[in-house]
Tab-separated table of C-alpha atoms and ligand atoms in Angstrom:
chain	number	residue	atom	x	y	z
Z	405	UNK	CA	3.747	28.138	9.127
Z	406	UNK	CA	0.731	27.671	7.066
Z	407	UNK	CA	-2.583	26.805	8.975
Z	408	UNK	CA	-3.449	23.267	9.490
Z	409	UNK	CA	-5.751	20.821	10.679
Z	410	UNK	CA	-4.370	17.210	11.607
Z	411	UNK	CA	-6.220	14.267	12.926
Z	412	UNK	CA	-4.168	11.806	14.582
Z	413	UNK	CA	-5.400	7.959	13.971
Z	414	UNK	CA	-5.264	5.238	17.080
Z	415	UNK	CA	-2.572	2.747	16.460
Z	416	UNK	CA	-0.785	0.034	18.387
Z	417	UNK	CA	2.384	-0.723	16.485
Z	418	UNK	CA	5.117	-3.268	17.385
Z	419	UNK	CA	8.110	-3.321	15.253
Z	420	UNK	CA	11.394	-4.976	15.420
Z	421	UNK	CA	12.712	-8.665	14.258
Z	422	UNK	CA	11.089	-12.212	15.378
Z	423	UNK	CA	8.329	-10.365	16.891
Z	424	UNK	CA	5.819	-12.983	15.314
Z	425	UNK	CA	6.149	-14.747	18.474
Z	426	UNK	CA	4.286	-12.011	20.156
Z	427	UNK	CA	1.118	-12.634	17.923
Z	428	UNK	CA	-0.662	-14.882	20.960
Z	429	UNK	CA	-0.181	-12.350	23.571
Z	430	UNK	CA	-1.958	-9.750	21.212
Z	431	UNK	CA	-4.646	-11.708	20.522
Z	432	UNK	CA	-5.091	-12.185	24.312
Z	433	UNK	CA	-4.843	-8.251	24.897
Z	434	UNK	CA	-7.603	-7.801	22.788
Z	435	UNK	CA	-9.431	-10.162	24.712
Z	436	UNK	CA	-10.098	-12.797	22.277
Z	437	UNK	CA	-9.544	-15.967	21.569
Z	438	UNK	CA	-10.806	-17.269	18.067
Z	439	UNK	CA	-8.541	-15.973	15.683
Z	440	UNK	CA	-8.887	-16.630	11.997
Z	441	UNK	CA	-5.522	-16.735	10.252
Z	442	UNK	CA	-5.775	-14.898	6.631
Z	443	UNK	CA	-3.030	-15.167	3.958
Z	444	UNK	CA	-2.699	-15.795	0.173
Z	445	UNK	CA	-2.243	-19.319	-1.682
Z	446	UNK	CA	1.352	-18.292	-1.951
Z	447	UNK	CA	1.809	-17.682	1.873
Z	448	UNK	CA	-0.022	-20.689	2.846
Z	449	UNK	CA	2.995	-22.339	4.257
Z	450	UNK	CA	3.675	-19.066	6.394
Z	451	UNK	CA	0.012	-19.293	7.128
Z	452	UNK	CA	0.053	-22.789	8.433
Z	453	UNK	CA	3.078	-22.092	10.580
Z	454	UNK	CA	1.440	-19.508	12.017
Z	455	UNK	CA	-1.800	-21.324	13.033
Z	456	UNK	CA	0.498	-24.018	14.556
Z	457	UNK	CA	2.114	-21.640	16.798
Z	458	UNK	CA	-0.916	-20.178	17.952
Z	459	UNK	CA	-2.366	-23.653	18.934
Z	460	UNK	CA	-5.901	-23.303	20.567
Z	461	UNK	CA	-5.995	-19.286	19.950
Z	462	UNK	CA	-6.412	-20.234	16.046
Z	463	UNK	CA	-9.693	-21.526	14.752
Z	464	UNK	CA	-8.413	-21.767	11.021
Z	465	UNK	CA	-6.603	-20.477	8.090
Z	466	UNK	CA	-7.981	-18.795	4.935
Z	467	UNK	CA	-5.545	-18.519	2.390
Z	468	UNK	CA	-7.757	-17.150	-0.379
Z	469	UNK	CA	-7.073	-13.231	-0.223
Z	470	UNK	CA	-6.564	-11.841	-3.662
Z	471	UNK	CA	-5.243	-8.471	-4.907
Z	472	UNK	CA	-7.872	-5.641	-5.320
Z	473	UNK	CA	-10.289	-7.236	-2.706
Z	474	UNK	CA	-12.980	-8.933	-4.904
Z	475	UNK	CA	-16.349	-8.789	-2.854
Z	476	UNK	CA	-16.916	-12.395	-3.935
Z	477	UNK	CA	-13.904	-13.169	-2.024
Z	478	UNK	CA	-15.076	-11.198	0.900
Z	479	UNK	CA	-18.362	-12.774	1.057
Z	480	UNK	CA	-16.609	-16.422	0.983
Z	481	UNK	CA	-14.225	-15.472	3.953
Z	482	UNK	CA	-17.457	-14.161	5.874
Z	483	UNK	CA	-19.010	-17.812	5.561
Z	484	UNK	CA	-15.629	-18.839	7.220
Z	485	UNK	CA	-15.570	-16.164	9.759
Z	486	UNK	CA	-19.259	-17.599	10.561
Z	487	UNK	CA	-18.504	-20.959	10.624
Z	488	UNK	CA	-15.478	-20.831	12.692
Z	489	UNK	CA	-17.039	-18.432	15.030
Z	490	UNK	CA	-13.950	-16.302	14.890
Z	491	UNK	CA	-13.583	-13.576	17.455
Z	492	UNK	CA	-10.876	-11.807	15.660
Z	493	UNK	CA	-8.473	-11.758	12.365
Z	494	UNK	CA	-5.008	-11.996	12.009
Z	495	UNK	CA	-3.737	-10.993	8.632
Z	496	UNK	CA	-0.415	-12.208	7.463
Z	497	UNK	CA	0.571	-10.815	4.059
Z	498	UNK	CA	0.850	-7.918	1.906
Z	499	UNK	CA	-1.813	-5.352	1.105
Z	500	UNK	CA	-4.061	-8.119	-0.425
Z	501	UNK	CA	-4.383	-10.090	2.736
Z	502	UNK	CA	-4.583	-6.881	4.996
Z	503	UNK	CA	-7.655	-5.885	2.629
Z	504	UNK	CA	-9.545	-9.181	3.334
Z	505	UNK	CA	-9.116	-8.431	7.084
Z	506	UNK	CA	-10.196	-5.163	6.730
Z	507	UNK	CA	-13.002	-6.017	4.191
Z	508	UNK	CA	-14.170	-8.475	6.966
Z	509	UNK	CA	-13.750	-5.892	9.830
Z	510	UNK	CA	-16.133	-3.561	7.991
Z	511	UNK	CA	-18.838	-6.304	7.838
Z	512	UNK	CA	-18.427	-7.560	11.378
Z	513	UNK	CA	-16.517	-5.201	13.315
Z	514	UNK	CA	-13.907	-7.980	14.352
Z	515	UNK	CA	-10.547	-6.945	15.557
Z	516	UNK	CA	-7.867	-7.268	13.468
Z	517	UNK	CA	-4.261	-7.849	13.919
Z	518	UNK	CA	-1.943	-7.534	11.000
Z	519	UNK	CA	1.400	-8.594	10.000
Z	520	UNK	CA	2.481	-6.677	6.877
Z	521	UNK	CA	4.854	-8.657	4.897
Z	522	UNK	CA	5.295	-6.112	1.727
Z	523	UNK	CA	5.623	-2.375	2.026
Z	524	UNK	CA	1.989	-1.371	0.574
Z	525	UNK	CA	1.346	0.300	3.656
Z	526	UNK	CA	-2.293	-0.638	4.056
Z	527	UNK	CA	-1.846	-1.627	8.021
Z	528	UNK	CA	-1.839	1.666	8.718
Z	529	UNK	CA	-4.933	3.196	6.926
Z	530	UNK	CA	-8.564	3.664	7.559
Z	531	UNK	CA	-8.883	3.177	3.831
Z	532	UNK	CA	-10.735	0.058	2.155
Z	533	UNK	CA	-10.515	-0.822	-1.955
Z	534	UNK	CA	-13.067	-3.310	-3.155
Z	535	UNK	CA	-13.593	-4.463	-6.341
Z	536	UNK	CA	-16.960	-5.307	-7.925
Z	537	UNK	CA	-18.272	-5.342	-11.376
Z	538	UNK	CA	-14.931	-4.013	-12.478
Z	539	UNK	CA	-14.829	-1.126	-10.279
Z	540	UNK	CA	-12.579	-0.429	-7.420
Z	541	UNK	CA	-14.295	1.819	-5.155
Z	542	UNK	CA	-12.434	3.067	-1.852
Z	543	UNK	CA	-13.925	4.577	1.593
Z	544	UNK	CA	-12.424	5.731	4.550
Z	545	UNK	CA	-13.847	4.493	7.770
Z	546	UNK	CA	-11.949	3.992	11.280
Z	547	UNK	CA	-14.194	0.541	11.058
Z	548	UNK	CA	-11.408	-0.831	8.822
Z	549	UNK	CA	-8.148	0.650	10.672
Z	550	UNK	CA	-6.501	-2.399	12.136
Z	551	UNK	CA	-5.792	-2.424	16.133
Z	552	UNK	CA	-2.425	-3.817	16.200
Z	553	UNK	CA	0.264	-3.875	13.581
Z	554	UNK	CA	3.196	-6.238	14.089
Z	555	UNK	CA	6.223	-5.855	11.890
Z	556	UNK	CA	8.361	-8.205	11.807
Z	557	UNK	CA	11.764	-7.928	9.446
Z	558	UNK	CA	12.805	-11.223	9.372
Z	559	UNK	CA	9.216	-12.036	7.219
Z	560	UNK	CA	10.384	-9.419	4.653
Z	561	UNK	CA	13.465	-11.133	3.807
Z	562	UNK	CA	11.664	-13.639	1.383
Z	563	UNK	CA	9.895	-10.633	-0.546
Z	564	UNK	CA	11.480	-11.361	-3.924
Z	565	UNK	CA	13.703	-8.493	-5.105
Z	566	UNK	CA	11.730	-6.854	-7.740
Z	567	UNK	CA	8.586	-7.143	-5.379
Z	568	UNK	CA	10.676	-5.424	-2.943
Z	569	UNK	CA	11.342	-2.366	-5.545
Z	570	UNK	CA	7.840	-1.660	-6.717
Z	571	UNK	CA	6.463	-2.524	-3.167
Z	572	UNK	CA	8.716	0.233	-1.870
Z	573	UNK	CA	8.114	2.606	-4.804
Z	574	UNK	CA	4.297	1.631	-3.960
Z	575	UNK	CA	5.071	3.232	-0.343
Z	576	UNK	CA	6.940	6.139	-1.551
Z	577	UNK	CA	3.818	7.228	-3.693
Z	578	UNK	CA	1.673	7.521	-0.468
Z	579	UNK	CA	4.198	9.925	0.674
Z	580	UNK	CA	4.776	11.918	-2.186
Z	581	UNK	CA	1.056	12.239	-2.553
Z	582	UNK	CA	0.853	13.448	1.018
Z	583	UNK	CA	3.380	16.113	0.415
Z	584	UNK	CA	1.083	18.276	-2.098
Z	585	UNK	CA	-2.247	17.029	-0.443
Z	586	UNK	CA	-4.885	19.303	0.279
Z	587	UNK	CA	-4.635	18.596	3.765
Z	588	UNK	CA	-1.080	18.262	4.228
Z	589	UNK	CA	0.180	19.025	7.685
Z	590	UNK	CA	3.546	19.883	8.948
Z	591	UNK	CA	3.821	16.562	10.998
Z	592	UNK	CA	2.727	14.367	8.404
Z	593	UNK	CA	4.862	15.896	5.845
Z	594	UNK	CA	8.042	15.489	8.035
Z	595	UNK	CA	7.027	11.590	8.288
Z	596	UNK	CA	6.677	11.596	4.171
Z	597	UNK	CA	10.386	13.086	3.767
Z	598	UNK	CA	11.577	10.463	6.117
Z	599	UNK	CA	9.847	7.662	4.623
Z	600	UNK	CA	10.935	8.641	1.202
Z	601	UNK	CA	14.494	8.856	2.480
Z	602	UNK	CA	14.284	5.449	4.159
Z	603	UNK	CA	13.097	3.697	1.171
Z	604	UNK	CA	15.273	5.378	-0.919
Z	605	UNK	CA	18.180	4.564	0.742
Z	606	UNK	CA	17.348	1.017	1.353
Z	607	UNK	CA	16.077	-0.198	-1.967
Z	608	UNK	CA	19.445	-0.052	-3.888
Z	609	UNK	CA	20.880	-2.197	-0.890
Z	610	UNK	CA	18.522	-4.760	-0.645
Z	611	UNK	CA	18.551	-4.804	-4.673
Z	612	UNK	CA	22.431	-5.810	-4.072
Z	613	UNK	CA	21.845	-8.112	-1.057
Z	614	UNK	CA	18.160	-8.966	-0.491
Z	615	UNK	CA	19.251	-10.273	3.250
Z	616	UNK	CA	20.504	-7.175	4.251
Z	617	UNK	CA	18.810	-7.102	7.470
Z	618	UNK	CA	19.218	-3.428	8.051
Z	619	UNK	CA	18.374	-2.152	4.806
Z	620	UNK	CA	15.184	-4.403	5.267
Z	621	UNK	CA	14.444	-2.769	8.469
Z	622	UNK	CA	15.002	0.512	6.888
Z	623	UNK	CA	12.490	-0.493	4.356
Z	624	UNK	CA	9.912	-1.686	6.536
Z	625	UNK	CA	10.168	1.309	8.784
Z	626	UNK	CA	9.500	3.417	5.697
Z	627	UNK	CA	6.729	1.484	4.649
Z	628	UNK	CA	5.162	2.537	7.939
Z	629	UNK	CA	5.856	5.889	7.755
Z	630	UNK	CA	4.751	6.305	4.373
Z	631	UNK	CA	1.253	3.989	5.015
Z	632	UNK	CA	0.804	6.338	7.892
Z	633	UNK	CA	0.843	9.394	5.887
Z	634	UNK	CA	-1.634	7.725	3.455
Z	635	UNK	CA	-3.706	6.944	6.365
Z	636	UNK	CA	-3.843	10.916	7.549
Z	637	UNK	CA	-4.237	12.738	4.638
Z	638	UNK	CA	-5.589	12.613	1.288
Z	639	UNK	CA	-4.782	11.138	-2.262
Z	640	UNK	CA	-4.514	12.647	-5.725
Z	641	UNK	CA	-4.329	11.920	-9.307
Z	642	UNK	CA	-1.420	9.386	-8.697
Z	643	UNK	CA	-3.631	7.303	-6.592
Z	644	UNK	CA	-7.097	7.946	-8.546
Z	645	UNK	CA	-5.083	6.395	-11.905
Z	646	UNK	CA	-3.641	3.388	-10.083
Z	647	UNK	CA	-7.246	2.788	-8.694
Z	648	UNK	CA	-8.517	3.183	-12.043
Z	649	UNK	CA	-5.504	0.973	-13.686
Z	650	UNK	CA	-5.996	-1.779	-11.108
Z	651	UNK	CA	-9.988	-2.065	-10.592
Z	652	UNK	CA	-10.731	-1.678	-14.220
Z	653	UNK	CA	-8.146	-3.147	-16.280
Z	654	UNK	CA	-6.641	-5.491	-13.454
Z	655	UNK	CA	-3.178	-4.572	-13.461
Z	656	UNK	CA	-1.143	-5.331	-10.952
Z	657	UNK	CA	-0.779	-3.019	-7.855
Z	658	UNK	CA	2.854	-2.355	-6.738
Z	659	UNK	CA	4.026	-2.413	-10.662
Z	660	UNK	CA	1.001	0.205	-11.517
Z	661	UNK	CA	2.183	2.350	-8.556
Z	662	UNK	CA	6.054	1.980	-9.844
Z	663	UNK	CA	4.974	2.940	-13.340
Z	664	UNK	CA	2.606	6.063	-12.714
Z	665	UNK	CA	4.433	7.511	-10.086
Z	666	UNK	CA	7.084	9.691	-12.063
Z	667	UNK	CA	4.403	10.779	-14.422
Z	668	UNK	CA	1.801	11.587	-11.771
Z	669	UNK	CA	4.696	13.602	-9.822
Z	670	UNK	CA	5.767	15.501	-13.297
Z	671	UNK	CA	1.669	16.068	-13.973
Z	672	UNK	CA	1.931	18.077	-10.614
Z	673	UNK	CA	5.439	19.428	-10.226
Z	674	UNK	CA	4.484	22.797	-11.755
Z	675	UNK	CA	1.757	23.132	-8.987
Z	676	UNK	CA	3.348	21.549	-5.974
Z	677	UNK	CA	7.170	22.800	-6.309
Z	678	UNK	CA	7.982	22.710	-2.243
Z	679	UNK	CA	6.673	19.045	-2.185
Z	680	UNK	CA	8.661	18.176	-5.195
Z	681	UNK	CA	12.228	19.931	-3.564
Z	682	UNK	CA	11.103	17.758	-0.547
Z	683	UNK	CA	10.949	14.625	-2.629
Z	684	UNK	CA	14.560	15.492	-4.424
Z	685	UNK	CA	16.094	16.129	-1.115
Z	686	UNK	CA	15.132	12.912	0.532
Z	687	UNK	CA	16.525	11.035	-2.638
Z	688	UNK	CA	19.234	12.914	-3.205
Z	689	UNK	CA	18.653	14.123	-6.557
Z	690	UNK	CA	18.071	17.177	-8.662
Z	691	UNK	CA	14.448	16.538	-9.842
Z	692	UNK	CA	11.544	14.490	-7.942
Z	693	UNK	CA	10.108	12.832	-11.125
Z	694	UNK	CA	13.188	11.904	-12.621
Z	695	UNK	CA	14.568	10.633	-9.268
Z	696	UNK	CA	11.432	8.409	-8.945
Z	697	UNK	CA	11.612	7.357	-12.654
Z	698	UNK	CA	15.852	6.144	-12.276
Z	699	UNK	CA	14.991	4.674	-8.557
Z	700	UNK	CA	12.798	2.140	-10.505
Z	701	UNK	CA	14.906	1.780	-13.664
Z	702	UNK	CA	18.165	1.390	-12.189
Z	703	UNK	CA	16.862	-1.664	-9.868
Z	704	UNK	CA	14.927	-3.753	-12.291
Z	705	UNK	CA	11.413	-2.472	-11.996
Z	706	UNK	CA	8.970	-2.138	-14.671
Z	707	UNK	CA	8.975	1.418	-16.166
Z	708	UNK	CA	6.014	1.256	-18.739
Z	709	UNK	CA	2.708	0.088	-18.715
Z	710	UNK	CA	2.918	-2.012	-21.526
Z	711	UNK	CA	5.290	-4.255	-19.830
Z	712	UNK	CA	2.632	-4.797	-16.926
Z	713	UNK	CA	-0.368	-5.982	-19.058
Z	714	UNK	CA	-1.957	-2.361	-20.286
Z	715	UNK	CA	-3.483	-2.450	-23.900
Z	716	UNK	CA	-2.520	0.580	-25.671
Z	717	UNK	CA	-6.222	0.621	-26.994
Z	718	UNK	CA	-7.658	0.757	-23.402
Z	719	UNK	CA	-5.424	4.191	-22.373
Z	720	UNK	CA	-8.669	6.482	-23.543
Z	721	UNK	CA	-11.059	4.392	-21.541
Z	722	UNK	CA	-8.759	4.587	-18.303
Z	723	UNK	CA	-8.370	8.569	-19.062
Z	724	UNK	CA	-12.334	8.979	-18.896
Z	725	UNK	CA	-12.787	6.523	-15.798
Z	726	UNK	CA	-10.059	8.726	-13.635
Z	727	UNK	CA	-11.429	11.863	-15.006
Z	728	UNK	CA	-15.292	10.994	-14.141
Z	729	UNK	CA	-14.762	11.010	-10.526
Z	730	UNK	CA	-11.386	12.845	-9.817
Z	731	UNK	CA	-9.489	13.293	-6.662
Z	732	UNK	CA	-8.557	16.746	-5.421
Z	733	UNK	CA	-5.320	17.770	-7.221
Z	734	UNK	CA	-3.219	20.328	-6.676
Z	735	UNK	CA	-3.162	20.914	-10.478
Z	736	UNK	CA	-6.478	21.172	-12.043
Z	737	UNK	CA	-7.458	17.569	-13.891
Z	738	UNK	CA	-7.423	18.184	-17.831
Z	739	UNK	CA	-8.423	15.261	-19.610
Z	740	UNK	CA	-6.116	15.800	-22.523
Z	741	UNK	CA	-3.367	16.115	-20.214
Z	742	UNK	CA	-4.320	13.245	-18.045
Z	743	UNK	CA	-4.238	11.462	-21.414
Z	744	UNK	CA	-0.373	12.248	-22.402
Z	745	UNK	CA	0.532	11.484	-18.779
Z	746	UNK	CA	-0.808	7.847	-19.437
Z	747	UNK	CA	1.058	7.872	-23.043
Z	748	UNK	CA	4.022	8.927	-21.259
Z	749	UNK	CA	3.593	6.020	-18.720
Z	750	UNK	CA	2.740	3.417	-21.376
Z	751	UNK	CA	5.649	4.107	-23.628
Z	752	UNK	CA	7.804	4.246	-20.197
Z	753	UNK	CA	9.410	7.577	-21.310
Z	754	UNK	CA	11.531	9.175	-18.650
Z	755	UNK	CA	9.913	12.669	-17.464
U	1213	NAD	P1	-0.083	-8.639	-2.078
U	1213	NAD	O1	-0.511	-8.393	-0.696
U	1213	NAD	O2	-1.190	-8.987	-3.416
U	1213	NAD	O3	1.280	-9.384	-2.484
U	1213	NAD	C1	1.776	-9.901	-3.639
U	1213	NAD	C2	2.221	-11.305	-3.560
U	1213	NAD	O4	3.358	-11.547	-2.788
U	1213	NAD	C3	1.562	-12.375	-3.045
U	1213	NAD	O5	1.415	-13.325	-3.611
U	1213	NAD	C4	2.027	-12.634	-1.569
U	1213	NAD	O6	1.170	-13.771	-0.803
U	1213	NAD	C5	3.318	-12.270	-1.978
U	1213	NAD	N1	4.140	-12.153	-0.559
U	1213	NAD	C6	3.702	-11.084	0.326
U	1213	NAD	N2	4.661	-10.882	1.036
U	1213	NAD	C7	5.719	-11.848	0.490
U	1213	NAD	C8	6.898	-12.155	1.415
U	1213	NAD	N3	7.465	-11.560	2.387
U	1213	NAD	N4	7.599	-13.100	1.053
U	1213	NAD	C9	7.179	-14.049	-0.305
U	1213	NAD	N5	6.093	-13.530	-0.999
U	1213	NAD	C10	5.275	-12.606	-0.142
U	1213	NAD	O7	0.633	-7.008	-2.937
U	1213	NAD	P2	0.676	-5.923	-2.207
U	1213	NAD	O8	0.989	-4.927	-3.113
U	1213	NAD	O9	1.454	-5.880	-0.929
U	1213	NAD	O10	-0.827	-5.493	-2.272
U	1213	NAD	C11	-1.781	-5.011	-2.958
U	1213	NAD	C12	-3.109	-4.602	-2.591
U	1213	NAD	O11	-3.417	-3.790	-1.420
U	1213	NAD	C13	-4.169	-4.171	-3.618
U	1213	NAD	O12	-5.343	-4.628	-3.344
U	1213	NAD	C14	-4.059	-2.530	-2.832
U	1213	NAD	O13	-5.230	-2.117	-3.317
U	1213	NAD	C15	-3.957	-2.760	-1.446
U	1213	NAD	N6	-3.623	-1.710	-0.743
U	1213	NAD	C16	-4.426	-1.016	0.018
U	1213	NAD	C17	-4.231	0.444	0.788
U	1213	NAD	C18	-5.137	0.712	1.614
U	1213	NAD	O14	-4.838	1.599	2.564
U	1213	NAD	N7	-6.283	0.397	1.646
U	1213	NAD	C19	-2.769	0.632	0.885
U	1213	NAD	C20	-1.881	-0.174	-0.406
U	1213	NAD	C21	-2.493	-1.188	-0.970
C-alpha cells in the first residue's frame, strides 16, 4: 500500500425513492423555519410544488439559477434572501441550482439542503465555481459544503435521456480524475471505481428505458459516489479544460465534460496506467479512453466540440487560458499537446 493522507468530509445523505417528503423534517432538524427554495426557470413547477409542500416553512421561491454561477445572479438572489429573511436554502435541481445555493452559503453562511436532480455531483463537494467577466474560477471551502443531501430517485425520472447520458459522463469524469489525482487514496479510488461501474451499467439501460427505476437508482448512487470523489481529492487537466470551455466560451457543462473526457484520459493514459486499468475494468472494456468515447457515442451524446457550440478559431485561446494556470496533472502540461487534445475533441476523433 502506498502512503496516503485522507480527509473525510462531514455529510448527511438521505437516499431513496419518495424522499422529497422528508425536506420539512430536515429543515426543522437544522433548527430552521424560513426556507428559500431555489431552482431554475425550467424546474419552476417542481419548485412551486415543493414550496406548497413545505407550507409555512417556505418563505419563497427563487427560480433564476443559471449555469456556471454568474455573480450577478448570486447578487440578485442574495437580495431575495435578505428580503425574505430566509434562514436556510433548499436547492432543488442540478449543478446550476446547487451552485447558487453554495454561492448564497459562501456569502451568508446559511445552511443548505440540496435535492439533486442530475448526476453532476456538486452536492458532495466543498467546491464552488463562479463566473465573473467571462472567467470561471473555483475555490474549495467547507463554507459551501451542503449540510444535507436528499437523493430522491423519483425526481430523476424526468431528466431527458440525452442529459442523463451527458450528466452521467460528467459524474464519471470526477471519478476518472480522482483515480489519478496527486492526493488519490485507496478509499476514494474504490469509490471511484464503483461509481464508474454503477453509471456505466445504468446509462445503456436508461437509454433503452428512461423509466427503469433500478437503473435510475444505480445512476444516482453513482453520481453520489463520483461527486464524493471530486469533493475528496484534486482535479486535473480534464476539469481545467472544462472550466475553461464553460467559463470563457459558455459551452454547456455536462456536454463539454462528455466530449473532453476521452481525450483528457488519452492524454494521461501513459502517465496513469493503473487508473486506466481501473476505469477499463469498471466499464468492462479493454481501453479506458475508447470505452469512455464509446459510452457517449453509442447513447446519442455529442462527441465533438463543434456540435456543442465551440468555434474552431477559439481553440488556440482556450489552450492559452487552460495552460496559463494549470491544475496538477499526472502528465506535465505541454501546450502543443493540449492543442492536439482540443483539436481531437473539436473534431470528435475516437482516441
Ligand atoms: P443544470 O443544473 O444546469 O441542469 C440542466 C437543465 O436541466 C436545467 O434546465 C435544469 O433545470 C434541468 N433539469 C435538471 N434536473 C432535471 C430533471 N430531473 N428533470 C428535468 N429537467 C431537469 O446542469 P448540471 O449539469 O447538473 O449542472 C451544471 C452546473 O453545475 C455548472 O455550472 C457546473 O459548474 C456546476 N457543477 C459544480 C460542481 C461543483 O462541485 N462545484 C460539480 C459539478 C457541476
